[in-house]
Amino acid sequence: MKIRIVGACGSGKSTLAQELSRKYDIAFYELDNLIWDRSAENMRYPEEARDKSLQKILDSDAWIIEGAQHKPWTFPSILEADLILILHPHVLVRDYRIIRRFVLSRVGLQAWNYRQSFGNLCKMIVEWNHQYSVQNVIELTNEHGKDAVIITNIKQAVEKIDERIHLQQKRKKN
């Protein structure tokens, strides 16, 4: 199964991808890790390397890809997904998660992919959370002939995945 998880900053995409990966024994990938070279601060991989890495993942039989991004370079992950989940918990839940992650990473209690600044915290809360448009994601998936399912938690994700697995098994029998 190929699953694409999309959602605002703090929605729980990485946690959901990890949980689903464990439950269904499917490798998961974070789009951020295809963009950012973690060996240096604020260093991006060349677009060619990023796109090649994504294509290698897409060529796999099964994957879970998570990321807030829904830019043209990520469209192949939407087109090839068997299921697109839009993770959309309440905005205040996302705010809490963003602030908690910021504090824990700043005091050294939680490792993070990069050193977070106050400016970055503000950007995560305002741009990547409050201004994140679920409607844009839905329109994008529809433009590509795909349907996305809005969920708020892992239980709903598991229900949707199990439904999809059941349908696939039913089709194989017929």
CSV table of C-alpha atoms in Angstrom, one decimal:
chain,number,residue,atom,x,y,z
A,1,MET,CA,0.0,0.0,0.0
A,2,LYS,CA,1.1,3.5,-0.8
A,3,ILE,CA,0.0,6.2,1.7
A,4,ARG,CA,0.5,9.9,1.5
A,5,ILE,CA,0.0,11.9,4.7
A,6,VAL,CA,-0.4,15.7,4.3
A,7,GLY,CA,-1.1,18.3,7.0
A,8,ALA,CA,-0.1,21.5,8.7
A,9,CYS,CA,2.9,21.9,11.0
A,10,GLY,CA,2.1,20.3,14.3
A,11,SER,CA,-0.6,18.1,13.0
A,12,GLY,CA,1.2,14.9,13.9
A,13,LYS,CA,2.2,13.7,10.5
A,14,SER,CA,5.6,12.2,11.6
A,15,THR,CA,4.0,10.5,14.6
A,16,LEU,CA,1.2,9.1,12.5
A,17,ALA,CA,3.6,7.9,9.8
A,18,GLN,CA,5.7,6.1,12.4
A,19,GLU,CA,2.7,4.5,14.1
A,20,LEU,CA,1.3,3.3,10.7
A,21,SER,CA,4.8,2.1,9.7
A,22,ARG,CA,4.9,-0.1,12.8
A,23,LYS,CA,1.4,-1.4,12.5
A,24,TYR,CA,1.5,-2.3,8.8
A,25,ASP,CA,5.2,-2.9,8.4
A,26,ILE,CA,5.6,-0.3,5.7
A,27,ALA,CA,8.6,2.0,5.4
A,28,PHE,CA,7.9,5.7,6.1
A,29,TYR,CA,9.6,8.8,4.7
A,30,GLU,CA,9.6,12.4,5.7
A,31,LEU,CA,9.7,14.8,2.8
A,32,ASP,CA,11.7,17.3,4.9
A,33,ASN,CA,14.5,14.7,4.9
A,34,LEU,CA,14.5,14.8,1.1
A,35,ILE,CA,14.8,18.7,1.2
A,36,TRP,CA,17.2,19.4,4.0
A,37,ASP,CA,20.8,18.3,4.2
A,38,ARG,CA,21.1,17.8,8.0
A,39,SER,CA,24.9,18.0,7.9
A,40,ALA,CA,24.8,21.8,7.9
A,41,GLU,CA,22.3,24.4,9.1
A,42,ASN,CA,19.8,25.6,6.5
A,43,MET,CA,21.4,23.7,3.6
A,44,ARG,CA,19.1,22.2,1.0
A,45,TYR,CA,19.9,19.2,-1.2
A,46,PRO,CA,20.0,20.1,-4.9
A,47,GLU,CA,16.6,19.7,-6.5
A,48,GLU,CA,17.9,17.0,-8.8
A,49,ALA,CA,19.0,14.9,-5.7
A,50,ARG,CA,15.7,15.6,-3.9
A,51,ASP,CA,13.7,14.5,-7.0
A,52,LYS,CA,15.8,11.4,-7.5
A,53,SER,CA,15.4,10.4,-3.8
A,54,LEU,CA,11.6,10.8,-4.1
A,55,GLN,CA,11.5,8.7,-7.3
A,56,LYS,CA,13.5,5.9,-5.6
A,57,ILE,CA,10.9,5.8,-2.8
A,58,LEU,CA,8.0,5.9,-5.3
A,59,ASP,CA,9.4,2.9,-7.1
A,60,SER,CA,9.0,0.8,-4.0
A,61,ASP,CA,6.0,-1.5,-3.7
A,62,ALA,CA,4.8,0.1,-0.5
A,63,TRP,CA,5.5,3.4,1.3
A,64,ILE,CA,4.2,6.0,3.7
A,65,ILE,CA,5.3,9.5,2.8
A,66,GLU,CA,4.5,12.4,5.1
A,67,GLY,CA,4.9,16.1,4.6
A,68,ALA,CA,3.2,19.4,4.7
A,69,GLN,CA,4.4,20.1,1.2
A,70,HIS,CA,2.1,19.9,-1.8
A,71,LYS,CA,4.2,21.6,-4.3
A,72,PRO,CA,4.7,20.4,-7.9
A,73,TRP,CA,7.8,18.3,-7.1
A,74,THR,CA,5.6,16.2,-4.6
A,75,PHE,CA,2.7,15.6,-7.1
A,76,PRO,CA,4.1,12.2,-8.1
A,77,SER,CA,3.6,11.0,-4.4
A,78,ILE,CA,0.0,12.2,-4.6
A,79,LEU,CA,-0.6,10.5,-8.0
A,80,GLU,CA,0.9,7.2,-7.0
A,81,ALA,CA,-0.7,7.0,-3.5
A,82,ASP,CA,-3.4,4.4,-2.9
A,83,LEU,CA,-4.7,6.6,0.0
A,84,ILE,CA,-4.2,10.3,0.7
A,85,LEU,CA,-4.8,11.3,4.3
A,86,ILE,CA,-5.1,14.9,5.3
A,87,LEU,CA,-4.3,15.0,9.0
A,88,HIS,CA,-6.2,18.0,10.5
A,89,PRO,CA,-6.5,18.1,14.3
A,90,HIS,CA,-7.8,21.3,15.9
A,91,VAL,CA,-5.6,24.4,15.3
A,92,LEU,CA,-5.0,24.8,19.1
A,93,VAL,CA,-3.8,21.2,19.3
A,94,ARG,CA,-1.3,22.0,16.5
A,95,ASP,CA,-0.2,25.2,18.3
A,96,TYR,CA,0.4,23.3,21.5
A,97,ARG,CA,2.4,20.7,19.7
A,98,ILE,CA,4.5,23.3,17.9
A,99,ILE,CA,5.3,25.2,21.1
A,100,ARG,CA,6.0,22.0,23.1
A,101,ARG,CA,8.4,20.8,20.4
A,102,PHE,CA,10.1,24.2,20.4
A,103,VAL,CA,10.6,24.3,24.1
A,104,LEU,CA,11.7,20.6,24.4
A,105,SER,CA,14.2,21.0,21.6
A,106,ARG,CA,15.6,24.4,22.9
A,107,VAL,CA,16.2,23.0,26.4
A,108,GLY,CA,17.8,19.8,24.9
A,109,LEU,CA,15.2,17.3,26.0
A,110,GLN,CA,14.1,16.4,22.5
A,111,ALA,CA,16.3,16.1,19.5
A,112,TRP,CA,15.2,18.0,16.4
A,113,ASN,CA,16.3,18.1,12.8
A,114,TYR,CA,17.5,21.7,13.2
A,115,ARG,CA,18.1,24.4,15.8
A,116,GLN,CA,14.9,26.2,16.3
A,117,SER,CA,14.8,30.0,16.6
A,118,PHE,CA,12.0,32.2,17.9
A,119,GLY,CA,11.5,33.5,14.3
A,120,ASN,CA,11.1,30.0,13.1
A,121,LEU,CA,8.6,29.3,15.9
A,122,CYS,CA,6.5,32.2,14.8
A,123,LYS,CA,6.7,31.1,11.1
A,124,MET,CA,5.6,27.6,12.1
A,125,ILE,CA,2.6,28.8,14.1
A,126,VAL,CA,1.4,31.5,11.6
A,127,GLU,CA,2.4,30.4,8.1
A,128,TRP,CA,2.7,26.6,8.4
A,129,ASN,CA,-0.2,26.1,10.8
A,130,HIS,CA,-2.8,28.9,10.9
A,131,GLN,CA,-2.4,29.8,7.2
A,132,TYR,CA,-2.2,26.2,6.0
A,133,SER,CA,-5.0,25.6,3.6
A,134,VAL,CA,-6.6,22.1,3.8
A,135,GLN,CA,-8.9,23.3,1.0
A,136,ASN,CA,-5.9,23.8,-1.3
A,137,VAL,CA,-4.8,20.3,-0.6
A,138,ILE,CA,-8.3,18.9,-1.4
A,139,GLU,CA,-8.4,21.0,-4.6
A,140,LEU,CA,-5.0,19.8,-5.6
A,141,THR,CA,-5.8,16.1,-5.1
A,142,ASN,CA,-9.1,16.5,-7.0
A,143,GLU,CA,-7.3,18.2,-9.9
A,144,HIS,CA,-5.1,15.1,-10.1
A,145,GLY,CA,-8.1,12.8,-10.1
A,146,LYS,CA,-7.5,11.7,-6.5
A,147,ASP,CA,-9.6,11.8,-3.4
A,148,ALA,CA,-8.2,12.8,0.0
A,149,VAL,CA,-9.7,11.8,3.3
A,150,ILE,CA,-9.6,14.3,6.2
A,151,ILE,CA,-8.8,12.7,9.6
A,152,THR,CA,-7.9,14.0,13.0
A,153,ASN,CA,-6.2,11.0,14.7
A,154,ILE,CA,-4.6,7.6,14.2
A,155,LYS,CA,-7.7,5.7,14.9
A,156,GLN,CA,-9.4,7.3,11.9
A,157,ALA,CA,-6.3,6.6,9.8
A,158,VAL,CA,-6.3,2.9,10.7
A,159,GLU,CA,-10.0,2.7,9.9
A,160,LYS,CA,-9.5,4.2,6.5
A,161,ILE,CA,-6.4,2.0,5.7
A,162,ASP,CA,-8.2,-1.2,6.9
A,163,GLU,CA,-11.2,-0.3,4.7
A,164,ARG,CA,-8.8,0.2,1.7
A,165,ILE,CA,-7.0,-3.1,2.4
A,166,HIS,CA,-10.4,-4.9,2.6
A,167,LEU,CA,-11.5,-3.4,-0.7
A,168,GLN,CA,-8.2,-4.4,-2.4
A,169,GLN,CA,-8.6,-8.0,-1.1
A,170,LYS,CA,-12.2,-8.1,-2.3
A,171,ARG,CA,-11.1,-7.0,-5.8
A,172,LYS,CA,-8.4,-9.7,-5.9
A,173,LYS,CA,-11.0,-12.4,-5.1
A,174,ASN,CA,-13.3,-11.2,-7.9
